[in-house]
Tab-separated table of C-alpha atoms (C1' of nucleotides) in Angstrom:
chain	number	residue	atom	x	y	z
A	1	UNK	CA	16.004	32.020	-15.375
A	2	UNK	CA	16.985	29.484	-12.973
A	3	UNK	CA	20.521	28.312	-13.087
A	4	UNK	CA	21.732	25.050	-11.003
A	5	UNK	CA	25.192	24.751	-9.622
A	6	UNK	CA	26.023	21.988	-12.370
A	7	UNK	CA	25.189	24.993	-14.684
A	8	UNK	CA	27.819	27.410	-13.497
A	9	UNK	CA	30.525	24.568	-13.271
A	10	UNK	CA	29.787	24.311	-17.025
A	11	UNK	CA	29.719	28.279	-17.691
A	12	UNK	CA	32.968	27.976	-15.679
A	13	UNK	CA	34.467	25.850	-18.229
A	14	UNK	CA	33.064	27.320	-21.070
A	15	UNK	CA	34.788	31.160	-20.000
A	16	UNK	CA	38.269	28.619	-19.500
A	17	UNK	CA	37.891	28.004	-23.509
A	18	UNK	CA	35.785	27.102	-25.805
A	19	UNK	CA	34.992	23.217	-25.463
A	20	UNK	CA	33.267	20.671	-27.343
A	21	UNK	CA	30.962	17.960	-24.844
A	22	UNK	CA	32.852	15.313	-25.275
A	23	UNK	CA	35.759	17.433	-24.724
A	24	UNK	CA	34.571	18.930	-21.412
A	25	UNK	CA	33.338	15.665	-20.240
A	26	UNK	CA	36.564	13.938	-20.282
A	27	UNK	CA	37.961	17.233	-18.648
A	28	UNK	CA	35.212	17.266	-15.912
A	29	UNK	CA	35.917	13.575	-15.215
A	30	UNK	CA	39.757	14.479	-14.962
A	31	UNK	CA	39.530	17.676	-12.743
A	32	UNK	CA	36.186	18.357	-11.139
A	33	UNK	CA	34.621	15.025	-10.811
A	34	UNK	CA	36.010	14.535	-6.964
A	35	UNK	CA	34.797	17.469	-5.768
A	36	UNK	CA	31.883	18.030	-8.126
A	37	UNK	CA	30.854	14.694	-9.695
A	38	UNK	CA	28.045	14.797	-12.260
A	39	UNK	CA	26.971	12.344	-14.991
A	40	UNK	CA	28.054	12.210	-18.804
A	41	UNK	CA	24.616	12.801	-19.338
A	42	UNK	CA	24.453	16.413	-17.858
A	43	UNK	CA	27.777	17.460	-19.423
A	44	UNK	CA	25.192	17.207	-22.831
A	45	UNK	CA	22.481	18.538	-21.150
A	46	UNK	CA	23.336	21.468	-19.294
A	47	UNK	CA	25.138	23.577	-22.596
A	48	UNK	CA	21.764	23.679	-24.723
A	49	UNK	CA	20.178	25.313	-21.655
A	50	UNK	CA	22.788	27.577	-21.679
A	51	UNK	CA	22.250	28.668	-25.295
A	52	UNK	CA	18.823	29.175	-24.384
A	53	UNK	CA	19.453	31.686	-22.119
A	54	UNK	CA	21.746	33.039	-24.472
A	55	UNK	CA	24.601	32.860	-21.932
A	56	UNK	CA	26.358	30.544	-24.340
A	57	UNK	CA	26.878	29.494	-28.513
A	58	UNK	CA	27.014	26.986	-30.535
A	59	UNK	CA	29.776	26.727	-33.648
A	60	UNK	CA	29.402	23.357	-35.935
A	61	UNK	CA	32.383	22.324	-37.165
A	62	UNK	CA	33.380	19.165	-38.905
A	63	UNK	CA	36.295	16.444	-38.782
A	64	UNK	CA	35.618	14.411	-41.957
A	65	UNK	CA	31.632	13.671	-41.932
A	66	UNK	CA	31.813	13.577	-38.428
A	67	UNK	CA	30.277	16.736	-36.848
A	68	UNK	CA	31.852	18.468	-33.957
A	69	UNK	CA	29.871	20.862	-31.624
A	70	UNK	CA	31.790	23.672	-29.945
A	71	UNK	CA	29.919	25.566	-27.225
A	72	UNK	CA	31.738	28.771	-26.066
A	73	UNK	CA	30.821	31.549	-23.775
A	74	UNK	CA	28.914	35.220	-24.438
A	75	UNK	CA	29.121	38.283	-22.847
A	76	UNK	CA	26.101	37.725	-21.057
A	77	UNK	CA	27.429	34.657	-19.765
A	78	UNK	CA	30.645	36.126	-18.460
A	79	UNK	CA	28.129	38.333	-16.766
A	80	UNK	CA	26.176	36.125	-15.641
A	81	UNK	CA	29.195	34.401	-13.961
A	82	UNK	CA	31.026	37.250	-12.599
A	83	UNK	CA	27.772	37.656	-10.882
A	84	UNK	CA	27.571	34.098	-9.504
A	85	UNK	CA	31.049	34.181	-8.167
A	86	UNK	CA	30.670	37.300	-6.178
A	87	UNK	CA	27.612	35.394	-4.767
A	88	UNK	CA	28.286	33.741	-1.526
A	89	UNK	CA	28.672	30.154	-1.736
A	90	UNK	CA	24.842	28.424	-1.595
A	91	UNK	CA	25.667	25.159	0.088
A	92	UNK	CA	28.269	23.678	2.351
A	93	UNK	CA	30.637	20.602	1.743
A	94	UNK	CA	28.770	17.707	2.047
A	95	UNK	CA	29.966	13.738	2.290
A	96	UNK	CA	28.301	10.642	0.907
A	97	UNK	CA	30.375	7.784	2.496
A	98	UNK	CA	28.340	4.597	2.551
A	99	UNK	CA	31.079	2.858	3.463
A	100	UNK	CA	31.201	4.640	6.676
A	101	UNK	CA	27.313	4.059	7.443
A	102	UNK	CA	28.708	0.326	7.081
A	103	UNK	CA	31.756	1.021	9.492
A	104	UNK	CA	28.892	3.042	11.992
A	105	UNK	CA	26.607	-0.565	11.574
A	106	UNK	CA	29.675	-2.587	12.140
A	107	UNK	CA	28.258	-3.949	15.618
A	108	UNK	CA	24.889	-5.894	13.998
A	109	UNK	CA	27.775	-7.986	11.684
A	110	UNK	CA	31.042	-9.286	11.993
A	111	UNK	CA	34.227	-7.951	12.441
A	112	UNK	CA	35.191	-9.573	8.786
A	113	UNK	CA	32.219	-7.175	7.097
A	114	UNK	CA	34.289	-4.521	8.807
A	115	UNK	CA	37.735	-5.134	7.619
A	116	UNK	CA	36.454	-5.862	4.088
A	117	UNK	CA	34.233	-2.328	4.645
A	118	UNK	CA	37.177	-1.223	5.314
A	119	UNK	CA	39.312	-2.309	2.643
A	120	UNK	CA	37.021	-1.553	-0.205
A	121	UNK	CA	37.181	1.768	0.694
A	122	UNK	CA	41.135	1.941	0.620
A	123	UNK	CA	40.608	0.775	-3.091
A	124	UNK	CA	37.786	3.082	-4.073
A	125	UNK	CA	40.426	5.613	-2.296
A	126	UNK	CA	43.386	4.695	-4.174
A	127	UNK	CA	41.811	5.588	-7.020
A	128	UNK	CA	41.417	9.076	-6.486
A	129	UNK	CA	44.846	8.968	-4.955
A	130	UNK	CA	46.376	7.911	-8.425
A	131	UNK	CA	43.980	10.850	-10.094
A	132	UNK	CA	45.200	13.161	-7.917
A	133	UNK	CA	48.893	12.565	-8.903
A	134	UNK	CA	48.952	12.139	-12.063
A	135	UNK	CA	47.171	15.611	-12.275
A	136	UNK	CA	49.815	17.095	-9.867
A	137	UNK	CA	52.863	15.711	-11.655
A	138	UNK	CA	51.204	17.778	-14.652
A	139	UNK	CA	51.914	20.850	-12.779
A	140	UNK	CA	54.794	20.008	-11.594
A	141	UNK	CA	56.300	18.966	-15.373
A	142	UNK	CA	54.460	22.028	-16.760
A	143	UNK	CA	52.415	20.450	-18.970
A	144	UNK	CA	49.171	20.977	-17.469
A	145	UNK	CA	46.220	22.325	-19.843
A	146	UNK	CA	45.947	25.562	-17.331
A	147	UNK	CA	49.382	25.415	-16.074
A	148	UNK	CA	48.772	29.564	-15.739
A	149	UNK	CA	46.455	28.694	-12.971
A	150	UNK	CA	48.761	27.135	-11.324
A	151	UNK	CA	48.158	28.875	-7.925
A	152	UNK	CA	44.464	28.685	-7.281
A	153	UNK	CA	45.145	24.758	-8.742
A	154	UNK	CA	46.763	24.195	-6.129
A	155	UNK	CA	44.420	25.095	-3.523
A	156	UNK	CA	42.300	22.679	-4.867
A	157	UNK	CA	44.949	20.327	-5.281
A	158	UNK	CA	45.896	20.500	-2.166
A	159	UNK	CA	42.588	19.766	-0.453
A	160	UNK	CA	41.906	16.659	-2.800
A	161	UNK	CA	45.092	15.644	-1.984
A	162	UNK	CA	45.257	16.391	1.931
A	163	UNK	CA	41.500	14.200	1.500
A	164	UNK	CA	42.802	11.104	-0.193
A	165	UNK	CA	45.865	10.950	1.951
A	166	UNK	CA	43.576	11.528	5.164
A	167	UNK	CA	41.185	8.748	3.715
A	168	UNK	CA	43.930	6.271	3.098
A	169	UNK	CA	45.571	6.824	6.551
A	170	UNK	CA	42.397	6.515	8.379
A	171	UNK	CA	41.099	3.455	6.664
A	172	UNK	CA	44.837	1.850	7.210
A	173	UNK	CA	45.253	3.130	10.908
A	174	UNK	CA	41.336	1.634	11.301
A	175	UNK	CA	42.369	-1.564	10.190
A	176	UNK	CA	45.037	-2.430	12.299
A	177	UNK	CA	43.062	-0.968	14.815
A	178	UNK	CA	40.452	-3.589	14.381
A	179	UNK	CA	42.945	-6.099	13.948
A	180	UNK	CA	44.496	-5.778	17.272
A	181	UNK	CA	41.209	-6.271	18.471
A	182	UNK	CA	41.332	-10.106	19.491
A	183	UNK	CA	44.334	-9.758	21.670
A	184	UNK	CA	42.434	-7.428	24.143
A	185	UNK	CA	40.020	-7.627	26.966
A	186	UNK	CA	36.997	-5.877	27.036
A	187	UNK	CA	38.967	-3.170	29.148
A	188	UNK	CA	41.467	-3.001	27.037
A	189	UNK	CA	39.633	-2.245	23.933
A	190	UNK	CA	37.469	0.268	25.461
A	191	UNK	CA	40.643	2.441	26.774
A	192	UNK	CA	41.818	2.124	23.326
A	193	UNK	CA	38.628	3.497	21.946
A	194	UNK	CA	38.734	6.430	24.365
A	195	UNK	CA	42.572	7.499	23.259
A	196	UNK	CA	40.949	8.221	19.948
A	197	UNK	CA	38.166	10.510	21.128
A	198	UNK	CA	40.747	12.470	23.711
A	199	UNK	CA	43.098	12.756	21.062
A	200	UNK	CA	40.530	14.728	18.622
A	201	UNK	CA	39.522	16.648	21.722
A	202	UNK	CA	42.672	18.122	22.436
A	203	UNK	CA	43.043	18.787	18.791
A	204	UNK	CA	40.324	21.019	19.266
A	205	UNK	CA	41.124	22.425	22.190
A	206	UNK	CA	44.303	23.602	20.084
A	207	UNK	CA	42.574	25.411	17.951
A	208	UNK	CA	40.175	27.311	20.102
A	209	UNK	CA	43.495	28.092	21.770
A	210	UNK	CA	45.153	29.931	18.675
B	1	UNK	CA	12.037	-5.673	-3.460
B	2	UNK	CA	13.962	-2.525	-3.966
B	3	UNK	CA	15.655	-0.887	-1.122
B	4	UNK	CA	17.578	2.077	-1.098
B	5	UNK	CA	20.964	2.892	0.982
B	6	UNK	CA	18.576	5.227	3.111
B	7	UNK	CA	16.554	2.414	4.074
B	8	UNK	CA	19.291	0.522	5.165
B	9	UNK	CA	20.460	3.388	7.215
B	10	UNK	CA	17.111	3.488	8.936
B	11	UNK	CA	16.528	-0.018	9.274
B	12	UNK	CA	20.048	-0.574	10.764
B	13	UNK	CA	18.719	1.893	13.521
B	14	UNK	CA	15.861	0.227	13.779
B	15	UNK	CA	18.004	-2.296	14.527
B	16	UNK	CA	19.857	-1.006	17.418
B	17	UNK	CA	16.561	-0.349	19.256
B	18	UNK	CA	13.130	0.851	18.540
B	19	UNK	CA	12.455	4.472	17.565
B	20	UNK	CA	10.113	7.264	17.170
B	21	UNK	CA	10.014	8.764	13.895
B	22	UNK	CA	10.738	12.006	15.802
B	23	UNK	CA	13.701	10.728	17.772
B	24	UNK	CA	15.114	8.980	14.645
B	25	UNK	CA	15.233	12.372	12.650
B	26	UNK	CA	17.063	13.575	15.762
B	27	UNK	CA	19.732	11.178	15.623
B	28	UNK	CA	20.241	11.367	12.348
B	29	UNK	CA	20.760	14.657	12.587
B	30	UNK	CA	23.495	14.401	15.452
B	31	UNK	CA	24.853	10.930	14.200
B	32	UNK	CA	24.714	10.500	10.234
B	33	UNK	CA	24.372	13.257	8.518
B	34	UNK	CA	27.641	14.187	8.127
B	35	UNK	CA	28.778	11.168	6.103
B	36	UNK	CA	24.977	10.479	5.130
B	37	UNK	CA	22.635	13.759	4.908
B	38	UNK	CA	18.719	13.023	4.293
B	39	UNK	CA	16.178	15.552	4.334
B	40	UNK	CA	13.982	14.914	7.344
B	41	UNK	CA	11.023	14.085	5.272
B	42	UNK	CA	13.013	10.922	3.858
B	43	UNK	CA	13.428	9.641	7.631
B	44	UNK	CA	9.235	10.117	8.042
B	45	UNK	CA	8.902	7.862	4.528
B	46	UNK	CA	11.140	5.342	4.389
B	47	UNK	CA	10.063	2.942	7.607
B	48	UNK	CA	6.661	3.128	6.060
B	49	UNK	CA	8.445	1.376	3.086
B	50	UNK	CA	10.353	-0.840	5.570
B	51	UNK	CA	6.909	-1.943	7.214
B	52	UNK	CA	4.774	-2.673	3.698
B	53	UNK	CA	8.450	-4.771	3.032
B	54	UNK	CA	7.747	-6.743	6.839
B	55	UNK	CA	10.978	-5.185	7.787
B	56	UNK	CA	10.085	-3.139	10.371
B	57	UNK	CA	6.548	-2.587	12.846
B	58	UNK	CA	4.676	0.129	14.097
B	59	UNK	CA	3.408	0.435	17.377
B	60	UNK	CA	1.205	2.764	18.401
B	61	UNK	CA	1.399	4.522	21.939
B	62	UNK	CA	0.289	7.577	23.419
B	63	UNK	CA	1.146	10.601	25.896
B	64	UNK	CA	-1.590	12.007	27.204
B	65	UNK	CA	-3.839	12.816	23.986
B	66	UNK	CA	-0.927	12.803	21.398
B	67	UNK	CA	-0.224	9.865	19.430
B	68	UNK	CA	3.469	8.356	19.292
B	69	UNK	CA	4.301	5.767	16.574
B	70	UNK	CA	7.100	3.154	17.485
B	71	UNK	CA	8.802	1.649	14.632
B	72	UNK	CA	10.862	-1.687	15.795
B	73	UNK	CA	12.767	-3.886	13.502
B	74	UNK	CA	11.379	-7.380	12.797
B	75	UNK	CA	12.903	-10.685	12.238
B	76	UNK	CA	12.917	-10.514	8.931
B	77	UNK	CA	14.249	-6.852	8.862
B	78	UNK	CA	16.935	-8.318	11.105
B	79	UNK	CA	18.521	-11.163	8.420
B	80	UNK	CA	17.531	-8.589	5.351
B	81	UNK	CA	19.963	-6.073	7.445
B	82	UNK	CA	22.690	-8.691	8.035
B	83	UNK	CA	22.422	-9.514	4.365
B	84	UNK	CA	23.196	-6.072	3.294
B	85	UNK	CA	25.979	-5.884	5.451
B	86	UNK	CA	27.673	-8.994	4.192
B	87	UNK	CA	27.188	-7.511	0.718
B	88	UNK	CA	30.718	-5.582	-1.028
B	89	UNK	CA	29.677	-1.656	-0.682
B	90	UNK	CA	27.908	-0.176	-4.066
B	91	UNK	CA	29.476	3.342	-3.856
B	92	UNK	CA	32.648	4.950	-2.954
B	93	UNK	CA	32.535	7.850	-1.029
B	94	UNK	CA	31.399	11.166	-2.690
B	95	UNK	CA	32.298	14.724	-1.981
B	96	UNK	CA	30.396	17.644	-3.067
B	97	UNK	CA	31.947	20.819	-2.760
B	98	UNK	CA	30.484	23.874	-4.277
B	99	UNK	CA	32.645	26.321	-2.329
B	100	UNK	CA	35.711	24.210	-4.007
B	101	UNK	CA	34.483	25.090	-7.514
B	102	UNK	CA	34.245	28.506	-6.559
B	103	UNK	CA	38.172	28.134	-5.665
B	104	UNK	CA	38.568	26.549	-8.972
B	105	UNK	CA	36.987	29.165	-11.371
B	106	UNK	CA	38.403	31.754	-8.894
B	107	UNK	CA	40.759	32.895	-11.888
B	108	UNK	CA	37.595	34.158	-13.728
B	109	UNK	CA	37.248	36.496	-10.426
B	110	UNK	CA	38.965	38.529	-7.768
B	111	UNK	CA	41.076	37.340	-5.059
B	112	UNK	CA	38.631	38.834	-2.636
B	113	UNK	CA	35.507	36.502	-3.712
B	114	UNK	CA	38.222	33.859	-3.699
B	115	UNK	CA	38.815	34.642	0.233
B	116	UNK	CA	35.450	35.281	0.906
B	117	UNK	CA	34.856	31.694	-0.954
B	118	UNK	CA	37.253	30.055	1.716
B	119	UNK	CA	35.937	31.876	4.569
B	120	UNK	CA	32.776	30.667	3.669
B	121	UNK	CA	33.986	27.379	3.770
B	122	UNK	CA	35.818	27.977	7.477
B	123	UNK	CA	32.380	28.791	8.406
B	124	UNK	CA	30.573	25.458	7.515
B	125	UNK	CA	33.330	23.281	8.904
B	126	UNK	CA	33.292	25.216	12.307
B	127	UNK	CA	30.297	23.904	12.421
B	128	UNK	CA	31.005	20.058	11.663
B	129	UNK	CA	33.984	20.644	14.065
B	130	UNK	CA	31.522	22.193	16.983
B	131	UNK	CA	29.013	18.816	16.344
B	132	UNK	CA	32.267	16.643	16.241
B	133	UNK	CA	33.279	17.573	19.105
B	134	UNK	CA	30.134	17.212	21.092
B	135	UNK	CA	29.693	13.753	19.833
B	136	UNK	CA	33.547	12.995	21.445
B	137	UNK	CA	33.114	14.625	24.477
B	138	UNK	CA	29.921	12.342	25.001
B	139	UNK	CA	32.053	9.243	24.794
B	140	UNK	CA	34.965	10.434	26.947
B	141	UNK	CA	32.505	11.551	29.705
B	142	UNK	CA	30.532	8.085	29.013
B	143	UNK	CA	27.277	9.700	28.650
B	144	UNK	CA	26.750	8.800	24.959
B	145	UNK	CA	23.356	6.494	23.991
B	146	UNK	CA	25.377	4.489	22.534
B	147	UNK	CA	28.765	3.712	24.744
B	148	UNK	CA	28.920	0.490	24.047
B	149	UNK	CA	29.978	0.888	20.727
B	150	UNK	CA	32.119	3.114	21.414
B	151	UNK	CA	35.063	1.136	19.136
B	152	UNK	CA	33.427	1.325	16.234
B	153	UNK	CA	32.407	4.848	16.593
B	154	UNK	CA	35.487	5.869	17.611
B	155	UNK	CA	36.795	4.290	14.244
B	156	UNK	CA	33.761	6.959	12.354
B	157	UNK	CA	34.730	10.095	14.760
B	158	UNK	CA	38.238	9.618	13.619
B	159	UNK	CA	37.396	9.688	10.299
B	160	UNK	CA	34.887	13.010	10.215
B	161	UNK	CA	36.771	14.545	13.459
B	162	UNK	CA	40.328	14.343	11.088
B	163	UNK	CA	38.283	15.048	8.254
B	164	UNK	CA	36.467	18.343	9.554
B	165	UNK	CA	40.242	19.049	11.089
B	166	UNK	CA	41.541	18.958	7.716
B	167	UNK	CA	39.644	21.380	5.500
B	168	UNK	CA	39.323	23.757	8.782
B	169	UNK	CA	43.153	23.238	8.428
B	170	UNK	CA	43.227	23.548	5.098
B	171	UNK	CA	41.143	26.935	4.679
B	172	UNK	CA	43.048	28.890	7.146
B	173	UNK	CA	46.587	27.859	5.502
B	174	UNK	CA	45.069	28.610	1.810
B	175	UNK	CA	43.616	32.063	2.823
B	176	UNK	CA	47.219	33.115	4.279
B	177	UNK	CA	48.640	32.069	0.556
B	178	UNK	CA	46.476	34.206	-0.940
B	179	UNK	CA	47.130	37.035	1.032
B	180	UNK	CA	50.461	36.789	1.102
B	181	UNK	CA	50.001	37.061	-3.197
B	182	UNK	CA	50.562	40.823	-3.460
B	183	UNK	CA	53.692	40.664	-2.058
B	184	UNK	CA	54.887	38.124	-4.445
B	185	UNK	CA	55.920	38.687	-8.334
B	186	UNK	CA	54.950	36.135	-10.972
B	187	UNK	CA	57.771	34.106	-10.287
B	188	UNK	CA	57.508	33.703	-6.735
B	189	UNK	CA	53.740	32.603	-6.809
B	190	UNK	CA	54.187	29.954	-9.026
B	191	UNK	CA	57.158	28.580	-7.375
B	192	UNK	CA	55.469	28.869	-4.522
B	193	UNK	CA	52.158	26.938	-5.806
B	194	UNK	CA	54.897	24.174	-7.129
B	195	UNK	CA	56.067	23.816	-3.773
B	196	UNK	CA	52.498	22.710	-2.796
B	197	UNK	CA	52.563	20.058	-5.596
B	198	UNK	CA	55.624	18.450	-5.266
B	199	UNK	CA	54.918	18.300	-1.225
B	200	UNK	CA	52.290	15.928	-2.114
B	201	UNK	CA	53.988	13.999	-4.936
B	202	UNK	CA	56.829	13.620	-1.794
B	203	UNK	CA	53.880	12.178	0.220
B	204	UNK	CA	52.794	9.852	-3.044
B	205	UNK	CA	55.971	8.541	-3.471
B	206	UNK	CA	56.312	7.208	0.519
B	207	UNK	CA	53.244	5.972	0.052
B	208	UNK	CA	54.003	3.707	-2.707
B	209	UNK	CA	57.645	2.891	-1.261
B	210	UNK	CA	55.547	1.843	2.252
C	1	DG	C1'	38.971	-5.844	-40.406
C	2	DA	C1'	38.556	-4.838	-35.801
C	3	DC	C1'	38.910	-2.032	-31.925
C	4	DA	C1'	39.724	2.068	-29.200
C	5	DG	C1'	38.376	6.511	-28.944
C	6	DC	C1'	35.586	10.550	-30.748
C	7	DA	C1'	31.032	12.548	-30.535
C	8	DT	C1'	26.158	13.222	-29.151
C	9	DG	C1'	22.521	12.338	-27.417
C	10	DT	C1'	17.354	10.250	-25.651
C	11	DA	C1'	13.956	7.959	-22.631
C	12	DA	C1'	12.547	6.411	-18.481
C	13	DT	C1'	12.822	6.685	-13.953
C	14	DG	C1'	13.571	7.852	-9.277
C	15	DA	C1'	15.362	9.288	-5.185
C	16	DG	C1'	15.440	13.021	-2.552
C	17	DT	C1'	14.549	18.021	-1.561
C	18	DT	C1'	11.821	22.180	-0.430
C	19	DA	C1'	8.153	24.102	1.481
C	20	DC	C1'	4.311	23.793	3.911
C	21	DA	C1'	0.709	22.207	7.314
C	22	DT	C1'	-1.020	20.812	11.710
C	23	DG	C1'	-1.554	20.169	16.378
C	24	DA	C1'	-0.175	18.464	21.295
C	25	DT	C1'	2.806	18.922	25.363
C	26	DT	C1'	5.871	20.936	28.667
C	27	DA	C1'	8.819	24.101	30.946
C	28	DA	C1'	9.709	29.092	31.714
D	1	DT	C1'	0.829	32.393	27.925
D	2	DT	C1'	4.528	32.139	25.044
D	3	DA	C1'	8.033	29.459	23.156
D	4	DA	C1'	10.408	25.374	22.496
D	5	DT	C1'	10.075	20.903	21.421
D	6	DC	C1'	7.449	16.712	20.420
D	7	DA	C1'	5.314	14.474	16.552
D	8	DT	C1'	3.973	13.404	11.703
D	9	DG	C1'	3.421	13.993	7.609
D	10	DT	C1'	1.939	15.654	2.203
D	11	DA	C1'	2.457	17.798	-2.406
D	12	DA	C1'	5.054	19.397	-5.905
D	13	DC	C1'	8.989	19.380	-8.016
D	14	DT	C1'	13.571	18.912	-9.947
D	15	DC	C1'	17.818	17.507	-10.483
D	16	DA	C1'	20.235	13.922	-11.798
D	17	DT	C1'	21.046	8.990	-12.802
D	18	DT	C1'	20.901	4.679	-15.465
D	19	DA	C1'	20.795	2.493	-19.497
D	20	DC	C1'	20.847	2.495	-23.782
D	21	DA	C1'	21.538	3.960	-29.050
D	22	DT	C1'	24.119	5.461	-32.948
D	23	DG	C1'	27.711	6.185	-36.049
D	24	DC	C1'	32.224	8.138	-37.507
D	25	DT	C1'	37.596	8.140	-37.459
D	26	DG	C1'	42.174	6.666	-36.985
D	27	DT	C1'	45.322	3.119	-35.980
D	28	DC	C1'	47.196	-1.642	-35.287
DNA sequence: GACAGCATGTAATGAGTTACATGATTAA
DNA sequence: TTAATCATGTAACTCATTACATGCTGTC
């Protein structure tokens, strides 16, 4: 029986509340997708593996002549879970940014390529910026669908959050940055350059302090 | 033709200067793969790809009785490269964050998995912020290979030096939450998760007023 | 009568990973 | 002479993506 990651995010879901795909798609899209993003496809896919390792069931129902599917969890898939959780954590964060590979190639094309670079990723950022609060002001009406998870929510929330608003302010700060460019020397530039590296080194210097 | 983002990330080091296989994997390793993580085996395949295209060519050399392949970019590599670069980017950035959806489903389990979960997570960005840091203190000694680009890597090393900052930041503040749980009724914990919300709608709001 | 949203998939494909294999060179 | 590092891959696999395809239901 080998379970994936995308698997347990389902199983997750499924010990939440009973679901129906199209349900938990649209809910995957809305919560996990930025930290967790998978295709519509898999949402389907993953539950009928599920069922065949009898860690989940399906329940037809019916809205008209239109057939609804509704997967929910078994005991041996709340086992099964419990388990995973209490299973230290298989794989560390990792980042896909090909606009930053762009921003890292910069110096083979112009500084134009690098300001629109640049800018596309405030937009593809802004995005996530808006999902992130509309999801928060949820919470913060009390009308969120888990509203009585409010508090681990929020540690998530507040990393997605934190992320977007560290993503906007970099790719804002970087702009200007760039855009300054043309009024300095060679010197100039360079020294500018080198505040941002000292400044991240005391930062860490800071924390090996405390 | 049909090239992947990893073989633009290989051909743009290609175009920087020529490379070993060997050495490439290496700075890949030190340079990319925290915003773009291949398996080594992908760095050993794609110029092969790059050279059947005419993008790149091998040159073979030799120390002592031990072959060396040089892979160097061609002309042709060269405008293909500055093509790509001109191009809008195809894909916003991507996070994927297992230890996250452990926080997420952490409801399902016990607050000590949760705080294992984040320590977990302290421990993988310790190490992001130990490679950051050796990166920076390359370029403020003026020893780094590539020093001359120092303004546009200084614009990526702000980006993953703030970014590993963050979530390091970020961990440590969520584990003292949780601990600070048991001595906290109902009420307390969920004003005190609201308090995290509304902090960032705060942050939202300036935003959009700026 | 049309269109947005509900609901569920399949087929083809592929990019990338894991795990392994091999051997030469150099510094301790 | 042992270990680290230089150097280059292959084979098998699998997870996931893209791109459809289909049809019902409720509302304007």
């Amino acid at each position: 029986m080998k379970l994936t990651t995308t698997s347990y995010a389902i199983l997750g879901h499924l010990a939440l509340r009973p679901w129906t795909m199209y349900e938990l798609a649209a809910q995957m899209r809305n919560n996990v997708h930025y930290f967790f993003p998978r295709a519509e496809s898999q949402v389907y896919a993953e539950p009928k593996r599920l069922v065949g390792h009898g860690l989940a069931r399906v329940d037809k129902e019916s809205v008209g002549r239109r057939a609804r599917t509704i997967y929910s969890i078994t005991d041996a898939g709340r086992a099964e879970l419990e388990r995973w959780l209490a299973e230290r954590t298989a794989k560390g964060p990792t980042l896909e940014f090909e606009g930053l590979l762009r921003v890292f190639l910069a110096p083979l094309s112009s500084e134009s390529a690098l300001v629109d670079a640049l800018n596309r990723i405030r937009d593809d950022v802004s995005e996530m910026l808006e999902a992130v609060d509309r999801v928060g002001s949820e919470y913060v009406a009390g009308t969120a669908p888990f509203q009585r998870h409010a508090m681990t929510r929020s540690i998530v929330y507040d990393f997605l959050a934190s992320y977007a608003e560290l993503a906007d302010d970099w790719a804002r700060r970087s702009i200007a940055r760039v855009e300054a460019w043309p009024e300095l020397d060679d010197e100039a530039r360079h020294e500018e350059a080198m505040r941002i590296f000292r400044s991240h080194a005391r930062a860490a210097r800071r924390r090996r302090g405390a």
